[in-house]
Amino acid sequence: MTSIKLSRPVADFHVHVRDGKMMELVVPTIKQGGVSVAYIMPNLVPPVTSVSDAVAYRSRLQAVDSSITYLMTLYLSPKITPEVIHEAKKAGITGVKCYPAGVTTNSDYGVASYVPYYPTFAAMEEEDMVLNLHGECPSIGHIHVLNAEEEFLPTLKDLHTRFPKLRIVLEHCTSAAAVQAVLECGPTVSATITAHHLFLTIDNWAGNSFNFCKPVAKFPDDRAALIKAATSGNPKFFFGSDSAPHPIVNKEKGKGASAGVFTQTLAAAYVAQVFDSVGAIDKVEGFLCEFGRDFYKIEEMAPSFSVTLTKTDTVVPNLLGEGPGAVVPFMAGETLGWTVKTEDL
Ligand code: DOR
Ligand code: ZN
């Protein structure tokens, strides 16, 4: 198969576009990557912790590109009470994102214990909202970046047991253990898989801050488990790019370099390349377009463009934007074997 016209564009269930100038630079790349539905992360500075913040943020996004359906999340913090959940549901907000304190970019306001949020989770379960979990424990004591996700898995299972009807997404899973845990949970638990974690292992980010993200890419066996899950056709696993733009100056820092890999511009091409490399290109549409939409039960605008994936070479640009705020895309300068083409309807 050398060309696939998708029945509908890609839905990307984990997108960082920031605000202000970075938002203006990055939002137009959502469509370029073949995506018409973007689930927008709330880790702005300060984070999105009220319904009015989320609604205003959605309007700013729409002003940059009105052809995308933006799905909004709130940043879990003490402000997200059960009352806020009921208000959020009425305002069309889809979910709540939970960052454990200190594990990644802009997670300083994150959660130290889940217990105080049980009433919030109960309200979300009642309203049928989605809980998005950044599944890592902070690096304290015996915990470090390589086992932080595995150490989190008992918490995933505990929350699922306490709130069996609450739809939970284990975001950007990176390990064989996480895949196994998601498979062991009931149908209300799913996981997103990024494009970059289908390519990267520990050797690729040790010494290369442009490939550094959280959770960090793990071992070759873990990557193999992710590829197997993504290409399996099991609807529990769907696409969430976790594309995370950072100004080049913050990536070139060495010590203290920001965590995040930017894949938005060629999102669907990276994924197609990996699926094709294991003979599973026939499974790509389910992963990119169908399973996430089904799990989220989303309402969206009729797409204003079509997307075709073609097996032809694309050279990944070296830079998006100019000056110190420019962003270096994943695999900059390398050639991908697949191209994303969008056509206005
Ligand atoms: O690598 C990451 N970057 N992981 C996250 O969880 C956050 C993201 C960001 O916001 O840059
Ligand atoms: Zn993220």
PDB file of N, CA, C and O and ligand atoms in Angstrom, residues 14 16 18 41 43 97 99 103-106 134 136 172 196-197 212-215 242-246 251 258-261, ligand 1:
ATOM      1  N   HIS A  14      -3.116  14.282  22.604  1.00  0.00           N
ATOM      2  CA  HIS A  14      -2.175  14.855  23.592  1.00  0.00           C
ATOM      3  C   HIS A  14      -1.290  15.880  22.877  1.00  0.00           C
ATOM      4  O   HIS A  14      -0.299  15.521  22.241  1.00  0.00           O
ATOM      5  N   HIS A  16       0.629  19.804  23.023  1.00  0.00           N
ATOM      6  CA  HIS A  16       1.051  21.038  23.713  1.00  0.00           C
ATOM      7  C   HIS A  16       1.294  22.114  22.657  1.00  0.00           C
ATOM      8  O   HIS A  16       2.102  21.900  21.747  1.00  0.00           O
ATOM      9  N   ARG A  18       1.187  25.621  23.930  1.00  0.00           N
ATOM     10  CA  ARG A  18       1.535  26.818  24.722  1.00  0.00           C
ATOM     11  C   ARG A  18       0.565  27.959  24.426  1.00  0.00           C
ATOM     12  O   ARG A  18      -0.546  27.753  23.977  1.00  0.00           O
ATOM     13  N   MET A  41      -3.261  20.300  26.035  1.00  0.00           N
ATOM     14  CA  MET A  41      -2.752  20.179  27.410  1.00  0.00           C
ATOM     15  C   MET A  41      -2.774  21.526  28.143  1.00  0.00           C
ATOM     16  O   MET A  41      -2.559  22.577  27.530  1.00  0.00           O
ATOM     17  N   ASN A  43      -0.799  22.677  30.713  1.00  0.00           N
ATOM     18  CA  ASN A  43       0.352  23.074  31.550  1.00  0.00           C
ATOM     19  C   ASN A  43       0.983  24.372  31.051  1.00  0.00           C
ATOM     20  O   ASN A  43       2.173  24.443  30.760  1.00  0.00           O
ATOM     21  N   LYS A  97      -6.345  16.910  33.494  1.00  0.00           N
ATOM     22  CA  LYS A  97      -5.006  16.319  33.399  1.00  0.00           C
ATOM     23  C   LYS A  97      -4.317  16.377  34.743  1.00  0.00           C
ATOM     24  O   LYS A  97      -4.288  17.434  35.381  1.00  0.00           O
ATOM     25  N   TYR A  99      -0.835  16.006  36.707  1.00  0.00           N
ATOM     26  CA  TYR A  99       0.629  15.941  36.707  1.00  0.00           C
ATOM     27  C   TYR A  99       1.110  15.724  38.134  1.00  0.00           C
ATOM     28  O   TYR A  99       0.853  16.576  38.995  1.00  0.00           O
ATOM     29  N   VAL A 103       7.432  16.306  38.068  1.00  0.00           N
ATOM     30  CA  VAL A 103       7.978  15.271  37.175  1.00  0.00           C
ATOM     31  C   VAL A 103       8.336  15.769  35.785  1.00  0.00           C
ATOM     32  O   VAL A 103       9.101  15.130  35.085  1.00  0.00           O
ATOM     33  N   THR A 104       7.758  16.912  35.359  1.00  0.00           N
ATOM     34  CA  THR A 104       8.027  17.341  33.991  1.00  0.00           C
ATOM     35  C   THR A 104       7.813  18.838  33.844  1.00  0.00           C
ATOM     36  O   THR A 104       7.633  19.550  34.828  1.00  0.00           O
ATOM     37  N   THR A 105       7.804  19.303  32.569  1.00  0.00           N
ATOM     38  CA  THR A 105       7.655  20.718  32.265  1.00  0.00           C
ATOM     39  C   THR A 105       6.388  21.295  32.904  1.00  0.00           C
ATOM     40  O   THR A 105       5.305  20.753  32.723  1.00  0.00           O
ATOM     41  N   ASN A 106       6.545  22.367  33.626  1.00  0.00           N
ATOM     42  CA  ASN A 106       5.420  23.077  34.254  1.00  0.00           C
ATOM     43  C   ASN A 106       4.525  22.171  35.094  1.00  0.00           C
ATOM     44  O   ASN A 106       3.310  22.244  35.037  1.00  0.00           O
ATOM     45  N   HIS A 134      -0.542  11.719  33.809  1.00  0.00           N
ATOM     46  CA  HIS A 134       0.896  11.642  33.542  1.00  0.00           C
ATOM     47  C   HIS A 134       1.405  10.568  34.498  1.00  0.00           C
ATOM     48  O   HIS A 134       1.495  10.800  35.698  1.00  0.00           O
ATOM     49  N   GLU A 136       3.857   8.958  36.097  1.00  0.00           N
ATOM     50  CA  GLU A 136       5.205   8.811  36.666  1.00  0.00           C
ATOM     51  C   GLU A 136       5.168   9.202  38.134  1.00  0.00           C
ATOM     52  O   GLU A 136       4.430  10.116  38.518  1.00  0.00           O
ATOM     53  N   HIS A 172       1.009   8.891  27.228  1.00  0.00           N
ATOM     54  CA  HIS A 172       2.351   8.618  26.692  1.00  0.00           C
ATOM     55  C   HIS A 172       3.024   7.439  27.379  1.00  0.00           C
ATOM     56  O   HIS A 172       4.051   7.590  28.036  1.00  0.00           O
ATOM     57  N   HIS A 196       7.204   9.799  18.916  1.00  0.00           N
ATOM     58  CA  HIS A 196       8.650   9.709  19.195  1.00  0.00           C
ATOM     59  C   HIS A 196       9.019   8.484  20.027  1.00  0.00           C
ATOM     60  O   HIS A 196      10.091   7.922  19.842  1.00  0.00           O
ATOM     61  N   HIS A 197       8.097   8.033  20.905  1.00  0.00           N
ATOM     62  CA  HIS A 197       8.444   6.840  21.685  1.00  0.00           C
ATOM     63  C   HIS A 197       8.421   5.564  20.831  1.00  0.00           C
ATOM     64  O   HIS A 197       8.903   4.520  21.273  1.00  0.00           O
ATOM     65  N   PHE A 212      15.190  14.436  24.495  1.00  0.00           N
ATOM     66  CA  PHE A 212      14.857  14.288  25.918  1.00  0.00           C
ATOM     67  C   PHE A 212      13.413  14.724  26.147  1.00  0.00           C
ATOM     68  O   PHE A 212      13.019  15.831  25.778  1.00  0.00           O
ATOM     69  N   CYS A 213      12.634  13.835  26.731  1.00  0.00           N
ATOM     70  CA  CYS A 213      11.235  14.133  27.040  1.00  0.00           C
ATOM     71  C   CYS A 213      10.883  13.346  28.285  1.00  0.00           C
ATOM     72  O   CYS A 213      11.661  12.514  28.743  1.00  0.00           O
ATOM     73  N   LYS A 214       9.717  13.615  28.837  1.00  0.00           N
ATOM     74  CA  LYS A 214       9.224  12.862  29.987  1.00  0.00           C
ATOM     75  C   LYS A 214       7.906  12.211  29.613  1.00  0.00           C
ATOM     76  O   LYS A 214       7.047  12.918  29.092  1.00  0.00           O
ATOM     77  N   PRO A 215       7.661  10.953  29.911  1.00  0.00           N
ATOM     78  CA  PRO A 215       8.648  10.030  30.427  1.00  0.00           C
ATOM     79  C   PRO A 215       9.776   9.809  29.415  1.00  0.00           C
ATOM     80  O   PRO A 215       9.520   9.867  28.204  1.00  0.00           O
ATOM     81  N   ASP A 242       1.898  13.995  22.237  1.00  0.00           N
ATOM     82  CA  ASP A 242       2.692  14.711  23.251  1.00  0.00           C
ATOM     83  C   ASP A 242       3.720  15.609  22.579  1.00  0.00           C
ATOM     84  O   ASP A 242       4.816  15.826  23.107  1.00  0.00           O
ATOM     85  N   SER A 243       3.374  16.109  21.400  1.00  0.00           N
ATOM     86  CA  SER A 243       4.270  17.059  20.747  1.00  0.00           C
ATOM     87  C   SER A 243       4.405  18.271  21.659  1.00  0.00           C
ATOM     88  O   SER A 243       3.411  18.857  22.072  1.00  0.00           O
ATOM     89  N   ALA A 244       5.655  18.606  22.002  1.00  0.00           N
ATOM     90  CA  ALA A 244       5.882  19.616  23.049  1.00  0.00           C
ATOM     91  C   ALA A 244       6.959  20.591  22.600  1.00  0.00           C
ATOM     92  O   ALA A 244       8.157  20.297  22.700  1.00  0.00           O
ATOM     93  N   PRO A 245       6.553  21.750  22.061  1.00  0.00           N
ATOM     94  CA  PRO A 245       7.537  22.695  21.544  1.00  0.00           C
ATOM     95  C   PRO A 245       8.277  23.441  22.659  1.00  0.00           C
ATOM     96  O   PRO A 245       7.660  23.879  23.626  1.00  0.00           O
ATOM     97  N   HIS A 246       9.574  23.541  22.490  1.00  0.00           N
ATOM     98  CA  HIS A 246      10.393  24.360  23.395  1.00  0.00           C
ATOM     99  C   HIS A 246      11.307  25.225  22.537  1.00  0.00           C
ATOM    100  O   HIS A 246      11.827  24.744  21.526  1.00  0.00           O
ATOM    101  N   LYS A 251      16.498  24.113  24.766  1.00  0.00           N
ATOM    102  CA  LYS A 251      16.898  22.731  24.478  1.00  0.00           C
ATOM    103  C   LYS A 251      18.422  22.616  24.393  1.00  0.00           C
ATOM    104  O   LYS A 251      18.978  21.546  24.605  1.00  0.00           O
ATOM    105  N   SER A 258      14.953  21.656  28.684  1.00  0.00           N
ATOM    106  CA  SER A 258      13.526  21.357  28.844  1.00  0.00           C
ATOM    107  C   SER A 258      13.201  19.979  28.278  1.00  0.00           C
ATOM    108  O   SER A 258      13.770  19.567  27.266  1.00  0.00           O
ATOM    109  N   ALA A 259      12.222  19.319  28.907  1.00  0.00           N
ATOM    110  CA  ALA A 259      11.760  18.007  28.431  1.00  0.00           C
ATOM    111  C   ALA A 259      10.672  18.230  27.383  1.00  0.00           C
ATOM    112  O   ALA A 259       9.712  18.958  27.637  1.00  0.00           O
ATOM    113  N   GLY A 260      10.796  17.592  26.229  1.00  0.00           N
ATOM    114  CA  GLY A 260       9.741  17.687  25.221  1.00  0.00           C
ATOM    115  C   GLY A 260      10.303  17.493  23.830  1.00  0.00           C
ATOM    116  O   GLY A 260      11.398  17.972  23.524  1.00  0.00           O
ATOM    117  N   VAL A 261       9.563  16.764  23.005  1.00  0.00           N
ATOM    118  CA  VAL A 261       9.958  16.495  21.612  1.00  0.00           C
ATOM    119  C   VAL A 261       8.845  17.046  20.727  1.00  0.00           C
ATOM    120  O   VAL A 261       7.662  16.792  20.981  1.00  0.00           O
TER     121      VAL A 261
HETATM  122  O1  DOR B   1       8.406  15.744  27.555  1.00  0.00           O
HETATM  123  C1  DOR B   1       7.420  16.294  27.993  1.00  0.00           C
HETATM  124  N1  DOR B   1       7.136  17.578  27.680  1.00  0.00           N
HETATM  125  N2  DOR B   1       6.608  15.628  28.804  1.00  0.00           N
HETATM  126  C2  DOR B   1       5.599  16.218  29.430  1.00  0.00           C
HETATM  127  O2  DOR B   1       4.932  15.570  30.182  1.00  0.00           O
HETATM  128  C3  DOR B   1       5.353  17.670  29.274  1.00  0.00           C
HETATM  129  C4  DOR B   1       5.888  18.148  28.018  1.00  0.00           C
HETATM  130  C5  DOR B   1       5.944  19.659  27.918  1.00  0.00           C
HETATM  131  O3  DOR B   1       4.998  20.319  28.333  1.00  0.00           O
HETATM  132  O4  DOR B   1       6.928  20.174  27.387  1.00  0.00           O
END
